[in-house]
Coordinates of C-alpha atoms and ligand atoms in Angstrom, one line a residue:
X1202 CA 156.5 158.5 64.8
X1203 CA 154.9 157.2 68.0
X1204 CA 156.3 157.9 71.5
X1205 CA 158.2 155.1 73.0
X1206 CA 156.2 153.1 75.6
X1207 CA 157.0 154.1 79.2
X1208 CA 158.8 150.8 79.8
X1209 CA 161.4 152.0 77.4
X1210 CA 162.3 154.9 79.7
X1211 CA 162.2 152.9 82.8
X1212 CA 164.9 150.5 81.9
X1213 CA 167.8 150.4 84.3
X1214 CA 170.5 153.0 83.9
X1215 CA 173.1 154.9 85.8
X1216 CA 171.0 158.1 86.1
X1217 CA 168.7 158.4 89.1
X1218 CA 166.6 161.5 89.8
X1219 CA 165.0 161.6 93.2
X1220 CA 162.4 164.1 92.0
X1221 CA 161.4 165.3 88.6
X1222 CA 161.9 169.0 87.7
X1223 CA 159.0 171.4 87.3
X1224 CA 157.1 170.9 84.0
X1225 CA 156.2 173.7 81.6
X1226 CA 154.2 173.8 78.4
X1227 CA 155.3 175.6 75.2
X1228 CA 152.7 176.1 72.5
X1229 CA 154.0 177.2 69.0
X1230 CA 151.7 179.2 66.7
X1231 CA 153.7 179.4 63.5
X1232 CA 152.2 182.1 61.3
X1233 CA 153.2 185.7 60.8
X1234 CA 151.9 188.5 58.6
X1235 CA 155.3 188.7 56.9
X1236 CA 158.6 187.0 57.5
X1237 CA 161.2 189.4 59.0
X1238 CA 164.5 189.4 57.2
X1239 CA 166.5 188.5 60.3
X1240 CA 164.2 185.7 61.7
X1241 CA 165.2 182.1 61.7
X1242 CA 162.3 180.9 63.9
X1243 CA 159.8 178.4 62.6
X1244 CA 157.5 181.1 61.4
X1245 CA 155.7 181.3 58.0
X1246 CA 153.9 184.0 56.1
X1247 CA 150.1 183.4 56.4
X1248 CA 149.8 183.4 52.6
X1249 CA 148.5 181.5 49.6
X1250 CA 149.9 178.1 50.6
X1251 CA 147.4 177.9 53.4
X1252 CA 144.6 178.8 51.1
X1253 CA 145.7 176.1 48.7
X1254 CA 145.8 173.6 51.5
X1255 CA 142.5 174.5 53.1
X1256 CA 140.6 175.7 50.0
X1257 CA 139.0 179.1 49.5
X1258 CA 135.5 178.0 50.5
X1259 CA 136.7 176.1 53.6
X1260 CA 138.3 179.3 54.8
X1261 CA 135.3 181.4 53.9
X1262 CA 137.5 183.5 51.6
X1263 CA 136.5 185.2 48.4
X1264 CA 138.6 183.7 45.6
X1265 CA 141.2 184.4 44.4
X1266 CA 143.4 187.2 46.1
X1267 CA 144.2 185.2 49.3
X1268 CA 147.3 186.8 50.4
X1269 CA 145.9 190.2 51.3
X1270 CA 143.0 188.7 53.1
X1271 CA 145.3 186.5 55.2
X1272 CA 147.6 189.3 55.8
X1273 CA 144.9 191.0 57.9
X1274 CA 145.2 191.1 61.6
X1275 CA 143.7 187.7 62.1
X1276 CA 143.8 184.2 60.7
X1277 CA 140.6 182.7 59.1
X1278 CA 138.5 181.0 61.8
X1279 CA 138.6 177.7 60.0
X1280 CA 142.4 177.7 59.9
X1281 CA 142.8 178.6 63.6
X1282 CA 140.2 176.0 64.6
X1283 CA 141.9 173.3 62.6
X1284 CA 145.3 174.2 64.1
X1285 CA 143.9 174.2 67.7
X1286 CA 142.4 170.8 67.1
X1287 CA 145.8 169.6 66.0
X1288 CA 147.4 171.1 69.1
X1289 CA 144.9 169.3 71.3
X1290 CA 145.4 166.0 69.4
X1291 CA 149.2 166.5 69.9
X1292 CA 148.6 167.1 73.7
X1293 CA 146.5 163.9 74.0
X1294 CA 149.4 161.9 72.5
X1295 CA 151.8 163.3 75.1
X1296 CA 149.5 162.9 78.1
X1297 CA 150.6 159.4 79.1
X1298 CA 154.2 160.6 79.5
X1299 CA 153.3 163.4 82.0
X1300 CA 150.4 161.9 84.0
X1301 CA 149.9 163.6 87.4
X1302 CA 152.6 166.2 86.8
X1303 CA 151.4 169.8 87.4
X1304 CA 152.1 172.5 84.8
X1305 CA 154.2 175.4 86.2
X1306 CA 154.0 177.8 83.3
X1307 CA 152.6 178.1 79.8
X1308 CA 154.2 180.1 77.0
X1309 CA 152.3 180.6 73.7
X1310 CA 155.0 181.7 71.3
X1311 CA 155.6 182.0 67.6
X1312 CA 155.4 183.1 65.0
X1313 CA 152.8 185.7 65.9
X1314 CA 150.3 184.2 68.3
X1315 CA 148.3 187.5 68.3
X1316 CA 147.2 186.6 64.8
X1317 CA 144.9 184.1 66.5
X1318 CA 141.6 185.5 67.8
X1319 CA 141.0 185.8 71.5
X1320 CA 138.2 183.3 71.1
X1321 CA 140.6 180.7 69.7
X1322 CA 143.1 181.4 72.5
X1323 CA 140.3 181.0 75.0
X1324 CA 139.3 177.6 73.5
X1325 CA 142.9 176.5 73.6
X1326 CA 143.6 177.6 77.2
X1327 CA 140.4 176.2 78.6
X1328 CA 141.0 172.8 76.9
X1329 CA 144.5 172.7 78.2
X1330 CA 143.2 173.5 81.7
X1331 CA 140.7 170.7 81.4
X1332 CA 143.4 168.2 80.5
X1333 CA 146.3 169.3 82.7
X1334 CA 146.5 170.4 86.4
X1335 CA 147.9 173.9 86.5
X1336 CA 149.6 175.2 89.6
X1337 CA 147.8 178.2 91.3
X1338 CA 148.8 181.5 89.6
X1339 CA 150.4 179.6 86.7
X1340 CA 152.1 182.1 84.4
X1341 CA 150.5 182.1 81.0
X1342 CA 152.5 184.2 78.6
X1343 CA 151.6 185.0 75.0
X1344 CA 153.8 186.8 72.4
X1345 CA 152.1 189.7 70.6
X1346 CA 153.2 191.8 67.7
X1347 CA 152.2 195.5 67.6
X1348 CA 151.3 195.0 63.9
X1349 CA 148.4 192.8 64.9
X1350 CA 147.1 195.2 67.5
X1351 CA 143.7 196.8 67.6
X1352 CA 141.9 198.5 70.5
X1353 CA 140.7 196.1 73.2
X1354 CA 142.4 193.1 71.6
X1355 CA 144.8 192.7 74.5
X1356 CA 142.0 193.0 77.0
X1357 CA 140.3 190.1 75.2
X1358 CA 143.5 188.0 75.4
X1359 CA 143.6 188.7 79.2
X1360 CA 139.9 187.6 79.4
X1361 CA 140.9 184.5 77.5
X1362 CA 143.2 183.4 80.3
X1363 CA 146.6 185.0 79.2
X1364 CA 148.1 186.7 82.3
X1365 CA 151.5 187.9 80.8
X1366 CA 152.0 189.5 77.5
X1367 CA 155.4 189.6 75.7
X1368 CA 155.3 192.4 73.0
X1369 CA 157.8 192.2 70.1
X1370 CA 158.5 195.9 69.8
X1371 CA 162.1 195.6 68.7
X1372 CA 162.5 199.4 68.4
X1373 CA 160.4 202.6 68.6
X1374 CA 162.3 204.2 65.8
X1375 CA 160.5 204.1 62.4
X1376 CA 163.8 203.9 60.4
X1377 CA 165.0 201.0 62.5
X1378 CA 161.6 199.3 62.2
X1379 CA 161.7 199.7 58.5
X1380 CA 165.3 198.3 58.3
X1381 CA 164.1 195.3 60.3
X1382 CA 161.2 194.7 57.9
X1383 CA 158.7 195.0 60.8
X1384 CA 155.0 195.3 59.9
X1385 CA 154.4 197.9 62.6
X1386 CA 155.6 201.5 63.2
X1387 CA 156.4 203.6 66.2
X1388 CA 152.8 204.8 66.8
X1389 CA 151.5 201.2 66.7
X1390 CA 154.2 200.0 69.1
X1391 CA 153.3 202.8 71.6
X1392 CA 149.6 202.1 71.3
X1393 CA 150.2 198.4 71.9
X1394 CA 152.4 198.9 74.9
X1395 CA 150.0 201.4 76.4
X1396 CA 147.1 198.9 76.3
X1397 CA 149.3 196.1 77.6
X1398 CA 150.3 198.2 80.6
X1399 CA 146.6 198.8 81.3
X1400 CA 145.4 195.2 80.9
X1401 CA 148.3 193.1 82.4
X1402 CA 149.9 193.2 85.8
X1403 CA 153.0 191.9 84.2
X1404 CA 154.3 192.2 80.7
X1405 CA 157.5 192.1 78.7
X1406 CA 158.9 194.2 75.9
X1407 CA 161.4 192.7 73.4
X1408 CA 163.9 195.2 72.1
X1409 CA 166.7 194.5 69.7
X1410 CA 170.0 196.5 69.6
X1411 CA 173.1 196.9 67.4
X1412 CA 170.7 197.5 64.5
X1413 CA 171.7 198.7 61.0
X1414 CA 172.5 202.4 61.3
X1415 CA 172.0 202.5 65.1
X1416 CA 174.3 204.6 67.3
X1417 CA 174.6 204.6 71.1
X1418 CA 172.6 207.9 71.0
X1419 CA 169.6 206.4 69.1
X1420 CA 169.7 203.3 71.3
X1421 CA 169.4 205.6 74.3
X1422 CA 166.3 207.2 72.8
X1423 CA 164.8 203.7 72.1
X1424 CA 165.5 202.6 75.6
X1425 CA 164.2 205.8 77.2
X1426 CA 160.9 205.3 75.3
X1427 CA 160.7 201.7 76.4
X1428 CA 161.4 202.5 80.1
X1429 CA 158.9 205.4 80.0
X1430 CA 156.2 202.6 80.1
X1431 CA 157.8 201.2 83.3
X1432 CA 157.7 197.7 82.0
X1433 CA 158.0 195.0 84.6
X1434 CA 160.3 193.0 82.3
X1435 CA 162.5 193.9 79.3
X1436 CA 164.4 191.6 77.0
X1437 CA 167.2 193.1 74.9
X1438 CA 168.7 191.0 72.1
X1439 CA 171.7 192.0 70.0
X1440 CA 170.7 191.5 66.4
X1441 CA 172.4 188.4 65.1
X1442 CA 172.6 187.4 61.5
X1443 CA 171.3 183.8 61.3
X1444 CA 172.1 181.4 58.5
X1445 CA 169.3 180.9 55.9
X1446 CA 167.7 184.3 56.5
X1447 CA 167.3 187.2 54.1
X1448 CA 170.0 189.1 56.1
X1449 CA 172.4 186.2 55.7
X1450 CA 172.2 186.6 51.9
X1451 CA 172.0 190.4 52.0
X1452 CA 173.9 191.4 55.1
X1453 CA 173.2 194.9 56.4
X1454 CA 176.0 197.0 57.8
X1455 CA 175.9 196.7 61.6
X1456 CA 177.6 198.6 64.4
X1457 CA 181.0 197.3 65.3
X1458 CA 181.7 195.2 68.4
X1459 CA 182.9 198.2 70.5
X1460 CA 179.7 200.0 69.8
X1461 CA 177.6 196.9 70.4
X1462 CA 179.3 196.5 73.8
X1463 CA 178.7 200.2 74.6
X1464 CA 175.0 199.7 73.8
X1465 CA 174.8 196.7 76.1
X1466 CA 176.5 198.7 78.9
X1467 CA 173.9 201.5 78.4
X1468 CA 171.1 199.0 78.6
X1469 CA 172.4 197.5 81.8
X1470 CA 172.9 200.9 83.4
X1471 CA 169.6 202.4 82.3
X1472 CA 167.4 199.4 83.2
X1473 CA 169.2 199.1 86.6
X1474 CA 168.5 202.8 87.3
X1475 CA 164.7 202.0 86.7
X1476 CA 164.8 199.0 89.1
X1477 CA 165.0 196.3 86.4
X1478 CA 167.8 194.0 87.4
X1479 CA 169.7 191.9 84.8
X1480 CA 169.0 188.3 85.8
X1481 CA 169.8 186.6 82.5
X1482 CA 172.2 187.6 79.7
X1483 CA 169.3 189.3 77.8
X1484 CA 166.6 189.6 80.4
X1485 CA 165.9 192.4 82.9
X1486 CA 163.1 192.4 85.5
X1487 CA 161.6 194.2 88.4
X1488 CA 161.4 192.3 91.7
X1489 CA 158.8 189.5 91.4
X1490 CA 158.6 189.8 87.6
X1491 CA 161.2 187.3 86.3
X1492 CA 159.8 185.1 83.6
X1493 CA 159.0 181.8 85.3
X1494 CA 158.8 179.9 82.0
X1495 CA 162.2 180.9 80.7
X1496 CA 163.8 180.4 84.1
X1497 CA 162.5 176.8 84.0
X1498 CA 164.3 176.3 80.6
X1499 CA 167.5 177.9 81.9
X1500 CA 167.4 175.7 85.1
X1501 CA 167.1 172.5 83.1
X1502 CA 163.5 172.1 83.9
X1503 CA 161.1 170.0 81.8
X1504 CA 158.8 171.2 79.1
X1505 CA 156.3 169.7 76.6
X1506 CA 156.3 171.4 73.2
X1507 CA 153.1 171.4 71.2
X1508 CA 152.8 172.8 67.7
X1509 CA 154.8 172.9 64.5
X1510 CA 158.5 172.4 65.1
X1511 CA 158.1 172.7 68.9
X1512 CA 160.8 171.2 71.1
X1513 CA 160.3 169.4 74.4
X1514 CA 162.4 167.9 77.1
X1515 CA 161.1 165.3 79.6
X1516 CA 162.9 163.7 82.5
X1517 CA 162.1 160.2 83.8
X1518 CA 163.7 158.7 86.9
X1519 CA 166.7 157.4 84.9
X1520 CA 166.4 159.0 81.5
X1521 CA 166.2 162.5 79.9
X1522 CA 164.5 162.7 76.5
X1523 CA 164.3 165.5 73.9
X1524 CA 161.4 165.7 71.4
X1525 CA 160.9 167.7 68.2
X1526 CA 157.5 168.0 66.4
X1527 CA 157.0 168.0 62.6
X1528 CA 158.2 171.4 61.5
X1529 CA 156.0 172.3 58.5
X1530 CA 152.7 173.8 59.9
X1531 CA 150.4 172.2 57.3
X1532 CA 152.1 168.8 57.5
X1533 CA 152.0 169.1 61.3
X1534 CA 148.2 169.6 61.2
X1535 CA 147.8 166.4 59.2
X1536 CA 150.2 164.4 61.3
X1537 CA 149.0 165.6 64.7
X1538 CA 145.4 164.8 63.7
X1539 CA 146.6 161.2 63.2
X1540 CA 148.5 161.2 66.6
X1541 CA 151.8 161.3 64.8
X1542 CA 153.2 164.8 65.3
X1543 CA 156.6 163.6 66.7
X1544 CA 159.4 164.0 64.2
X1545 CA 162.4 163.2 66.4
X1546 CA 163.1 161.7 69.8
X1547 CA 166.6 161.5 71.3
X1548 CA 167.8 160.5 74.7
X1549 CA 170.3 163.0 76.2
X1550 CA 173.5 161.1 76.5
X1551 CA 174.8 161.1 80.1
X1552 CA 178.1 162.6 78.9
X1553 CA 176.2 165.5 77.4
X1554 CA 174.2 166.4 80.5
X1555 CA 176.9 168.8 82.1
X1556 CA 177.1 170.8 78.9
X1557 CA 173.3 170.8 78.4
X1558 CA 172.8 172.0 82.0
X1559 CA 175.5 174.7 81.8
X1560 CA 174.1 175.9 78.5
X1561 CA 171.2 177.4 80.4
X1562 CA 172.7 177.9 83.8
X1563 CA 175.5 180.1 82.7
X1564 CA 173.1 182.5 81.1
X1565 CA 171.8 183.3 84.6
X1566 CA 173.6 186.2 86.4
X1567 CA 173.1 184.4 89.8
X1568 CA 174.5 181.2 88.2
X1569 CA 173.6 177.9 89.8
X1570 CA 173.7 176.2 93.2
X1571 CA 175.8 173.0 93.3
X1572 CA 172.9 171.2 95.0
X1573 CA 170.5 172.3 92.3
X1574 CA 172.9 170.8 89.7
X1575 CA 172.9 167.5 91.5
X1576 CA 169.2 167.4 92.0
X1577 CA 168.4 168.2 88.3
X1578 CA 171.0 166.0 86.7
X1579 CA 171.6 163.1 89.2
X1580 CA 175.3 163.8 88.6
X1581 CA 178.0 164.7 91.2
X1582 CA 179.6 168.2 91.1
X1583 CA 182.8 166.5 90.0
X1584 CA 181.2 166.2 86.5
X1585 CA 181.7 169.9 86.1
X1586 CA 185.2 170.1 87.6
X1587 CA 187.4 170.1 84.5
X1588 CA 185.3 172.8 82.8
X1589 CA 185.1 174.9 86.0
X1590 CA 188.9 174.8 86.5
X1591 CA 189.4 176.2 82.9
X1592 CA 186.6 178.7 83.3
X1593 CA 188.0 180.0 86.6
X1594 CA 191.5 180.3 85.1
X1595 CA 190.0 182.3 82.2
X1596 CA 188.1 184.6 84.6
X1597 CA 184.8 183.5 83.3
X1598 CA 183.3 182.1 86.5
X1599 CA 183.6 182.5 90.3
X1600 CA 183.0 179.4 92.4
X1601 CA 182.3 178.7 96.1
X1602 CA 181.5 175.3 97.7
X1603 CA 177.8 176.2 97.2
X1604 CA 177.6 178.1 93.9
X1605 CA 179.0 178.6 90.4
X1606 CA 178.4 182.1 89.0
X1607 CA 179.4 183.6 85.6
X1608 CA 181.5 186.8 85.9
X1609 CA 180.7 189.8 83.8
X1610 CA 183.3 188.6 81.4
X1611 CA 181.7 185.1 81.4
X1612 CA 178.4 186.7 80.3
X1613 CA 180.2 188.7 77.6
X1614 CA 181.9 185.5 76.3
X1615 CA 179.0 183.2 77.0
X1616 CA 179.5 180.7 74.2
X1617 CA 183.2 180.2 75.1
X1618 CA 182.2 179.6 78.7
X1619 CA 179.4 177.1 77.7
X1620 CA 181.8 175.2 75.4
X1621 CA 184.1 174.4 78.3
X1622 CA 181.6 171.9 79.5
X1623 CA 181.3 170.0 76.2
X1624 CA 182.2 166.3 76.7
X1625 CA 185.9 165.5 75.7
X1626 CA 184.9 164.0 72.4
X1627 CA 183.1 167.2 71.3
X1628 CA 185.4 169.7 73.1
X1629 CA 187.8 171.4 70.7
X1630 CA 189.4 173.7 73.4
Ligands
SAM936 C1 160.4 184.2 68.9 S1 160.6 185.9 68.5 C2 158.9 186.1 68.3 C3 158.3 187.4 68.7 C4 157.3 188.0 67.7 N1 157.0 187.1 66.6 C5 157.8 189.3 67.1 O1 158.7 189.2 66.4 O2 157.2 190.3 67.4 C6 161.1 186.5 70.0 C7 162.1 187.6 70.0 O3 163.4 187.2 69.5 C8 164.1 188.3 69.0 N2 164.8 187.9 67.8 C9 164.3 187.2 66.8 N3 165.3 187.0 65.8 C10 166.4 187.7 66.3 C11 167.7 187.8 65.7 N4 168.1 187.4 64.6 N5 168.6 188.6 66.5 C12 168.3 189.0 67.7 N6 167.0 188.9 68.2 C13 166.1 188.2 67.5 C14 163.1 189.4 68.8 O4 163.3 190.4 69.8 C15 161.8 188.7 69.0 O5 160.8 189.6 69.6
SF4_937 S1 157.1 188.5 63.5 FE1 158.6 187.5 64.9 S2 158.4 185.3 64.5 FE2 157.4 186.4 62.8 S3 159.0 186.5 61.2 FE3 159.1 188.4 62.5 S4 160.6 187.9 64.1 FE4 160.0 186.0 63.2

């Protein structure tokens, strides 16, 4: 599906943005050693399907036993090169829509990007730099899995141009890691975080809580271990059972709501005591270490999505568009090579803009400035009024003439708060 010509976006409309928001770049690398039972991301086991697609000889593999070879810590060079070529072809197709706009942050996510070699990442980042202007000190984050860690690997990612690492630790407890189907253990998690702390000025640890069999006591131990590394940033996600995952079919027994809330309270207290402030519903950071990339999402910024199933959002002076790329990694490679990676393109309806904006903004502990809302959406604050009146009455937000801020209760009941801004035809409240 080709992108619409620019003239399509320039047609007269009611929306008028005086300035376009900051633009970020998301790059999706879709392969993992093994699919985790809770995961609904577009991530795929690097197994025999790839070998059948690329051919044993092309990949330089000894036939037949492909799965074990691909389950090593790195993808075959031929595959990663082919995927990076596809990403760059995808980028070339998007360039006319973003000419002249500087890139404020890059996030290389997955899947397990650390399955790619530092050489491949270097090739990718330098090609992106040659095609797009990056702001000085542009944050370039990469997700890494401790199960793909070996000594000096993170140092090599740093040399390749990555300046922020996000490590999917999930837990330091071997029993929890096993229950989550992770490919790494406690010792590997510790080794990975130690090296990240040495090589990167800023890094993030992902933890999950309310895990099968977890108690507030064992969560405290996990957290103490995480905080012992003095991470500049920590993300803590409550385990959710997503449809179409292994856990949805075989649900584990999880801690009840009271325990899950007690765990979150513990996380907020203990991170705060170590100087990590909660700035988003699941994100905690030291001063100066908030994630610029995610902040841009939450503040209704723009982003280009490259890679299998990647999403994008682009603003034009009178138009906001969302893009989705072809989801299947192998089909994506074929389609992107032909300049045809776009699977879906939708204009954000004006009536949906307040909800879409508040979806991100209400995740932020500091909430949103009324002027920022106006600048990003081209709408008057009155567009939020009905939702704000209800939210205030329910104790979910506080408002002043300048700001709207979720209360602690608003953060606890985030989806109820967000739903108050749905347009009347979608709002069931
Ligand atoms: C996009 S995932 C990828 C990170 C990387 N592949 C890894 O797992 O190590 C980012 C984070 O989302 C969180 N996550 C994924 N699925 C989740 C779920 N069902 N419930 C809660 N958190 C989840 C995990 O903490 C994970 O590290
Ligand atoms: S490693 Fe991360 S992306 Fe891959 S399956 Fe597990 S949670 Fe999903």
